[in-house]
Amino acid sequence: MKRRTVLVAMAAAPLSAMLPLPAFAQKPIVLGFAQVGAESEWRTANTESIKSSAKEAGIDLKFSDAQQKQENQIKAIRSYIAQKVDVIAFSPVVETGWDTVLVEAKNAKIPVVLTDRAISSKDDTLYVTFIGSDFTEEGRKAGRWLLEKEKGKPGPINIVELQGTVGSAPAIDRKKGFEEIIKGDPRFKIIRSQTGDFTRAKGKEVMEAFLKAEGKNINVLYAHNDDMAIGAIQAIEEAGMKPGQDIVIISVDGVKGAFEAMMAGKLNVSVECSPLLGPQLMSVVKDIKAGKPVPKRIVTQESIFPMEVAAKEFPNRKY
Ligand code: AHR
């Protein structure tokens, strides 16, 4: 009688209660990512890298596009806190103004990772790590290339500068690094400098204004990204000048559009800034969740591509 009772109880128990929890039943890590926007070819590649590597890593990604507005990024971060995601990552549109929302994340015990752009804050406990390029070094590379290119030539060498988004880390640091190098040579002078907000449309518009004001006085254009340089190339051509010849053009990113411009002889050099940050971000997110230590700063390795190597390098470009 007793034996029969036991058999009945076993048959009634659900199978799952008798087996260990299978691996696929583990809850995926939830990552909230607050992107800057879709302002450039670089940003599109960055978004694609984050989305595809999250999928590959089995991470549940919640993604938002802030359309280049800080208030939208702050709203997105607050909504990730309310949803109790496991980790928050974001690429801060500007450097300052993040402390309040990051303290809220810290109080909710949600680790924060900065990707691509840094913040300026006295409290470095507000984020776990920052993954991205050394923008100051990118500016230095642009400056060193120009010094080499103009070696032995008489001055003055008049430069116009298209800056990135006002208050953003890449705009601040690329300007700083470039000026640091050219300031030692009195031939170089930045005669105009204005923001083009990292977009092609703004790059073109501001270059048109530079050309109107300075005309043939302009020897060099330093654009903080390829998109603004591509917009400016259009403006230069419409003004009846030859980009890459009448005006030497230096930009940053190394996107395919820049390689095409270099192969057409219209852009002289692009300093690489890699947007492919997704795989590193996912591995850091996993390490954080596993309680492993992560370095406070992870610097992306990058190169520089003058127009002479563009055709050879183009087939290897991934963005
Ligand atoms: O923060 C990286 C910069 O942002 C890229 O150089 C630019 O193209 C983008 O919009």
Short mmCIF file of C-alpha atoms and ligand atoms in Angstrom, two decimals:
data_model
loop_
_atom_site.label_atom_id
_atom_site.label_comp_id
_atom_site.label_asym_id
_atom_site.label_seq_id
_atom_site.Cartn_x
_atom_site.Cartn_y
_atom_site.Cartn_z
CA MET A 1 0.00 0.00 0.00
CA LYS A 2 2.74 2.36 1.03
CA ARG A 3 4.76 1.61 -2.14
CA ARG A 4 1.77 2.36 -4.35
CA THR A 5 1.24 5.81 -2.73
CA VAL A 6 4.85 6.82 -3.49
CA LEU A 7 4.52 5.86 -7.15
CA VAL A 8 1.34 7.90 -7.54
CA ALA A 9 3.03 10.98 -5.98
CA MET A 10 6.03 10.70 -8.33
CA ALA A 11 3.83 10.43 -11.38
CA ALA A 12 1.92 13.54 -10.35
CA ALA A 13 5.02 15.72 -9.77
CA PRO A 14 5.96 17.99 -12.74
CA LEU A 15 9.13 16.92 -14.56
CA SER A 16 10.80 20.32 -14.00
CA ALA A 17 10.60 19.85 -10.21
CA MET A 18 12.77 16.75 -10.48
CA LEU A 19 15.46 18.10 -12.87
CA PRO A 20 18.10 20.81 -12.23
CA LEU A 21 17.29 24.21 -13.89
CA PRO A 22 18.57 24.04 -17.49
CA ALA A 23 21.16 26.69 -18.56
CA PHE A 24 18.83 28.23 -21.16
CA ALA A 25 16.30 29.05 -18.45
CA GLN A 26 18.72 31.57 -16.82
CA LYS A 27 17.47 35.13 -17.06
CA PRO A 28 19.49 37.19 -19.59
CA ILE A 29 21.36 40.28 -18.43
CA VAL A 30 19.32 43.41 -19.18
CA LEU A 31 21.36 46.37 -20.51
CA GLY A 32 19.84 49.83 -20.97
CA PHE A 33 21.77 51.85 -23.58
CA ALA A 34 21.16 55.59 -24.09
CA GLN A 35 22.62 56.52 -27.49
CA VAL A 36 23.46 60.12 -28.54
CA GLY A 37 21.51 60.05 -31.81
CA ALA A 38 22.09 59.26 -35.47
CA GLU A 39 24.07 62.35 -36.43
CA SER A 40 26.85 60.71 -38.44
CA GLU A 41 28.01 57.65 -40.38
CA TRP A 42 30.17 56.89 -37.32
CA ARG A 43 27.15 56.90 -34.99
CA THR A 44 25.16 54.57 -37.28
CA ALA A 45 28.06 52.09 -37.22
CA ASN A 46 28.33 52.43 -33.44
CA THR A 47 24.61 51.69 -32.96
CA GLU A 48 24.85 48.68 -35.27
CA SER A 49 27.89 47.38 -33.35
CA ILE A 50 26.06 47.66 -30.01
CA LYS A 51 22.86 46.03 -31.26
CA SER A 52 24.55 43.13 -33.06
CA SER A 53 27.00 42.34 -30.27
CA ALA A 54 24.22 42.40 -27.64
CA LYS A 55 22.33 39.85 -29.72
CA GLU A 56 25.43 37.71 -30.12
CA ALA A 57 26.19 37.86 -26.39
CA GLY A 58 22.60 36.94 -25.43
CA ILE A 59 22.13 40.26 -23.63
CA ASP A 60 18.65 41.77 -23.53
CA LEU A 61 19.25 45.30 -24.90
CA LYS A 62 16.94 48.23 -24.25
CA PHE A 63 18.01 50.96 -26.68
CA SER A 64 17.07 54.63 -26.93
CA ASP A 65 18.09 57.41 -29.34
CA ALA A 66 18.35 60.86 -27.69
CA GLN A 67 18.45 62.84 -30.94
CA GLN A 68 21.53 64.68 -29.65
CA LYS A 69 19.66 66.13 -26.65
CA GLN A 70 20.98 65.71 -23.13
CA GLU A 71 17.50 65.92 -21.58
CA ASN A 72 16.43 62.91 -23.69
CA GLN A 73 19.43 60.90 -22.51
CA ILE A 74 18.66 61.78 -18.89
CA LYS A 75 15.02 60.69 -19.39
CA ALA A 76 16.17 57.39 -20.90
CA ILE A 77 18.57 56.72 -18.00
CA ARG A 78 15.77 57.45 -15.50
CA SER A 79 13.48 55.02 -17.30
CA TYR A 80 16.20 52.32 -17.17
CA ILE A 81 16.52 52.94 -13.42
CA ALA A 82 12.72 52.59 -13.02
CA GLN A 83 12.80 49.35 -15.03
CA LYS A 84 15.58 48.04 -12.73
CA VAL A 85 17.88 47.01 -15.61
CA ASP A 86 21.08 45.19 -14.62
CA VAL A 87 23.53 47.68 -16.21
CA ILE A 88 23.17 51.12 -17.82
CA ALA A 89 25.55 52.23 -20.59
CA PHE A 90 25.55 55.52 -22.44
CA SER A 91 27.55 57.79 -24.68
CA PRO A 92 27.16 61.23 -23.08
CA VAL A 93 26.27 63.88 -25.66
CA VAL A 94 28.09 66.56 -23.62
CA GLU A 95 30.62 66.29 -20.80
CA THR A 96 28.84 68.04 -17.93
CA GLY A 97 25.50 67.85 -16.11
CA TRP A 98 25.31 64.12 -15.34
CA ASP A 99 25.92 63.94 -11.58
CA THR A 100 22.27 64.06 -10.43
CA VAL A 101 21.01 61.22 -12.63
CA LEU A 102 24.14 59.13 -12.05
CA VAL A 103 23.71 59.47 -8.28
CA GLU A 104 20.16 58.16 -8.79
CA ALA A 105 21.58 55.12 -10.64
CA LYS A 106 24.16 54.61 -7.92
CA ASN A 107 21.49 54.74 -5.19
CA ALA A 108 19.50 52.15 -7.15
CA LYS A 109 22.71 50.02 -7.24
CA ILE A 110 22.77 49.91 -11.04
CA PRO A 111 26.33 50.00 -12.44
CA VAL A 112 26.97 52.53 -15.22
CA VAL A 113 29.40 52.17 -18.15
CA LEU A 114 30.46 55.12 -20.31
CA THR A 115 31.12 54.32 -23.96
CA ASP A 116 32.67 56.51 -26.65
CA ARG A 117 32.49 59.84 -24.73
CA ALA A 118 33.57 60.74 -21.21
CA ILE A 119 31.88 62.91 -18.60
CA SER A 120 33.46 65.64 -16.56
CA SER A 121 32.68 64.99 -12.89
CA LYS A 122 34.63 65.18 -9.63
CA ASP A 123 33.04 61.88 -8.57
CA ASP A 124 34.53 58.97 -10.50
CA THR A 125 32.52 56.45 -8.48
CA LEU A 126 29.48 57.38 -10.60
CA TYR A 127 30.59 54.99 -13.35
CA VAL A 128 32.45 51.69 -13.42
CA THR A 129 34.51 52.20 -16.56
CA PHE A 130 34.89 54.30 -19.69
CA ILE A 131 35.45 52.48 -23.01
CA GLY A 132 36.47 54.64 -25.96
CA SER A 133 39.03 56.57 -27.96
CA ASP A 134 41.65 59.04 -26.79
CA PHE A 135 40.21 62.12 -28.53
CA THR A 136 43.11 64.39 -27.52
CA GLU A 137 45.53 62.00 -29.18
CA GLU A 138 43.35 62.02 -32.32
CA GLY A 139 43.69 65.84 -32.41
CA ARG A 140 47.47 65.50 -31.95
CA LYS A 141 47.66 62.98 -34.81
CA ALA A 142 45.82 65.46 -37.07
CA GLY A 143 48.23 68.24 -36.03
CA ARG A 144 51.37 66.11 -36.53
CA TRP A 145 50.17 65.05 -39.99
CA LEU A 146 49.69 68.71 -40.97
CA LEU A 147 53.11 69.72 -39.68
CA GLU A 148 54.70 67.00 -41.78
CA LYS A 149 52.64 67.86 -44.87
CA GLU A 150 53.53 71.56 -44.71
CA LYS A 151 57.21 71.00 -43.87
CA GLY A 152 59.43 73.64 -45.46
CA LYS A 153 56.52 75.65 -46.87
CA PRO A 154 56.31 79.38 -46.17
CA GLY A 155 53.60 80.81 -43.91
CA PRO A 156 51.06 81.98 -43.15
CA ILE A 157 49.03 78.76 -43.29
CA ASN A 158 45.44 79.69 -42.54
CA ILE A 159 43.24 77.03 -40.97
CA VAL A 160 39.47 76.92 -40.59
CA GLU A 161 38.07 74.52 -38.04
CA LEU A 162 34.71 72.74 -37.98
CA GLN A 163 34.13 71.77 -34.37
CA GLY A 164 31.90 68.94 -33.17
CA THR A 165 28.93 69.37 -30.83
CA VAL A 166 29.56 72.22 -28.36
CA GLY A 167 30.52 70.85 -24.94
CA SER A 168 31.08 67.29 -26.16
CA ALA A 169 34.26 65.43 -25.23
CA PRO A 170 35.40 64.84 -28.84
CA ALA A 171 34.96 68.52 -29.77
CA ILE A 172 36.85 69.73 -26.68
CA ASP A 173 39.66 67.18 -26.87
CA ARG A 174 40.20 67.12 -30.64
CA LYS A 175 40.57 70.91 -30.59
CA LYS A 176 42.95 70.76 -27.63
CA GLY A 177 45.18 68.04 -29.13
CA PHE A 178 45.41 69.76 -32.52
CA GLU A 179 46.24 73.18 -31.03
CA GLU A 180 48.83 71.62 -28.74
CA ILE A 181 50.81 70.46 -31.81
CA ILE A 182 50.44 73.46 -34.15
CA LYS A 183 51.05 76.12 -31.50
CA GLY A 184 54.81 75.55 -31.67
CA ASP A 185 54.92 76.68 -35.33
CA PRO A 186 54.04 80.37 -35.91
CA ARG A 187 53.11 79.73 -39.57
CA PHE A 188 49.85 78.07 -38.51
CA LYS A 189 46.87 80.20 -37.62
CA ILE A 190 43.26 79.14 -36.94
CA ILE A 191 41.39 82.00 -38.60
CA ARG A 192 37.83 80.70 -38.10
CA SER A 193 36.41 78.05 -35.79
CA GLN A 194 32.75 77.15 -35.41
CA THR A 195 30.58 74.15 -34.58
CA GLY A 196 29.05 72.02 -37.33
CA ASP A 197 27.44 69.72 -34.74
CA PHE A 198 29.05 66.61 -36.29
CA THR A 199 26.54 66.62 -39.21
CA ARG A 200 27.01 66.89 -42.99
CA ALA A 201 24.32 69.55 -43.37
CA LYS A 202 25.85 71.81 -40.69
CA GLY A 203 29.37 71.16 -41.97
CA LYS A 204 28.33 72.38 -45.40
CA GLU A 205 26.45 75.40 -44.04
CA VAL A 206 29.33 76.58 -41.84
CA MET A 207 31.92 75.99 -44.57
CA GLU A 208 29.83 78.13 -46.93
CA ALA A 209 29.99 80.93 -44.36
CA PHE A 210 33.78 80.46 -43.93
CA LEU A 211 34.26 80.65 -47.71
CA LYS A 212 32.10 83.74 -47.96
CA ALA A 213 34.13 85.48 -45.26
CA GLU A 214 37.63 84.27 -46.16
CA GLY A 215 37.51 83.04 -49.78
CA LYS A 216 40.93 82.02 -51.09
CA ASN A 217 42.56 82.91 -47.76
CA ILE A 218 41.75 79.42 -46.50
CA ASN A 219 44.61 76.92 -46.85
CA VAL A 220 43.49 74.12 -44.52
CA LEU A 221 40.22 72.73 -43.15
CA TYR A 222 40.36 70.73 -39.92
CA ALA A 223 36.98 69.02 -39.37
CA HIS A 224 36.33 67.16 -36.10
CA ASN A 225 34.58 64.39 -38.05
CA ASP A 226 34.27 62.96 -41.56
CA ASP A 227 30.61 63.90 -42.00
CA MET A 228 31.31 67.62 -41.54
CA ALA A 229 34.30 67.32 -43.91
CA ILE A 230 32.09 65.65 -46.54
CA GLY A 231 29.52 68.46 -46.20
CA ALA A 232 32.32 71.04 -46.46
CA ILE A 233 33.73 69.35 -49.58
CA GLN A 234 30.40 70.01 -51.28
CA ALA A 235 30.52 73.68 -50.24
CA ILE A 236 34.10 74.02 -51.54
CA GLU A 237 33.17 72.50 -54.90
CA GLU A 238 30.12 74.72 -55.19
CA ALA A 239 32.40 77.70 -54.59
CA GLY A 240 34.44 76.61 -57.63
CA MET A 241 37.47 75.34 -55.68
CA LYS A 242 39.16 71.93 -55.56
CA PRO A 243 38.88 70.20 -52.17
CA GLY A 244 42.05 68.32 -51.30
CA GLN A 245 44.12 70.61 -53.55
CA ASP A 246 43.14 74.27 -53.12
CA ILE A 247 42.25 73.49 -49.51
CA VAL A 248 43.97 70.69 -47.59
CA ILE A 249 41.32 68.74 -45.65
CA ILE A 250 41.90 66.81 -42.43
CA SER A 251 39.12 64.97 -40.61
CA VAL A 252 38.50 62.32 -37.97
CA ASP A 253 36.68 58.91 -37.91
CA GLY A 254 37.82 56.92 -40.95
CA VAL A 255 34.32 55.95 -42.16
CA LYS A 256 33.77 54.50 -45.64
CA GLY A 257 32.44 57.85 -46.90
CA ALA A 258 35.79 59.43 -46.00
CA PHE A 259 37.70 56.69 -47.81
CA GLU A 260 35.59 57.31 -50.92
CA ALA A 261 36.37 61.04 -50.69
CA MET A 262 40.08 60.25 -50.26
CA MET A 263 40.07 57.90 -53.27
CA ALA A 264 38.47 60.73 -55.28
CA GLY A 265 41.32 63.02 -54.16
CA LYS A 266 39.00 65.35 -52.23
CA LEU A 267 40.03 64.57 -48.64
CA ASN A 268 43.69 64.45 -47.62
CA VAL A 269 43.63 62.43 -44.42
CA SER A 270 41.28 60.87 -41.88
CA VAL A 271 42.36 60.06 -38.32
CA GLU A 272 40.74 56.82 -37.22
CA CYS A 273 38.17 56.73 -34.41
CA SER A 274 36.61 53.30 -34.13
CA PRO A 275 32.85 53.02 -33.50
CA LEU A 276 33.03 49.23 -33.08
CA LEU A 277 32.69 49.32 -29.30
CA GLY A 278 29.90 46.73 -28.98
CA PRO A 279 31.95 43.56 -28.33
CA GLN A 280 34.07 45.25 -25.62
CA LEU A 281 30.97 46.72 -23.99
CA MET A 282 29.20 43.34 -23.83
CA SER A 283 32.22 41.61 -22.35
CA VAL A 284 32.56 44.37 -19.69
CA VAL A 285 28.83 44.10 -18.88
CA LYS A 286 29.22 40.34 -18.35
CA ASP A 287 32.30 40.87 -16.16
CA ILE A 288 30.48 43.44 -14.04
CA LYS A 289 27.54 41.07 -13.52
CA ALA A 290 29.95 38.24 -12.65
CA GLY A 291 31.58 40.48 -10.03
CA LYS A 292 34.93 40.51 -11.86
CA PRO A 293 37.15 43.61 -11.63
CA VAL A 294 37.21 45.83 -14.75
CA PRO A 295 39.76 48.57 -15.56
CA LYS A 296 38.55 52.14 -15.04
CA ARG A 297 39.62 53.13 -18.58
CA ILE A 298 39.66 51.01 -21.74
CA VAL A 299 41.31 52.85 -24.67
CA THR A 300 40.49 51.94 -28.27
CA GLN A 301 43.51 51.27 -30.54
CA GLU A 302 43.46 53.41 -33.69
CA SER A 303 45.43 54.47 -36.74
CA ILE A 304 45.59 57.33 -39.28
CA PHE A 305 44.82 57.05 -43.03
CA PRO A 306 46.29 59.53 -45.51
CA MET A 307 44.71 59.58 -49.02
CA GLU A 308 47.73 57.74 -50.46
CA VAL A 309 46.76 54.51 -48.65
CA ALA A 310 42.96 54.84 -49.03
CA ALA A 311 42.48 52.54 -52.04
CA LYS A 312 44.59 49.79 -50.47
CA GLU A 313 42.83 50.03 -47.08
CA PHE A 314 39.27 50.46 -48.37
CA PRO A 315 38.47 46.72 -48.80
CA ASN A 316 39.40 46.14 -45.14
CA ARG A 317 37.12 48.81 -43.74
CA LYS A 318 34.25 47.51 -41.61
CA TYR A 319 32.37 50.80 -41.17
O1 AHR B 1 31.97 60.67 -30.18
C1 AHR B 1 32.45 60.27 -31.42
C2 AHR B 1 32.07 61.24 -32.47
O2 AHR B 1 30.67 61.39 -32.50
C3 AHR B 1 32.46 60.88 -33.88
O3 AHR B 1 33.69 61.36 -34.26
C4 AHR B 1 31.41 61.61 -34.64
O4 AHR B 1 31.37 61.29 -35.99
C5 AHR B 1 30.23 61.26 -33.84
O5 AHR B 1 29.08 61.89 -34.15
#
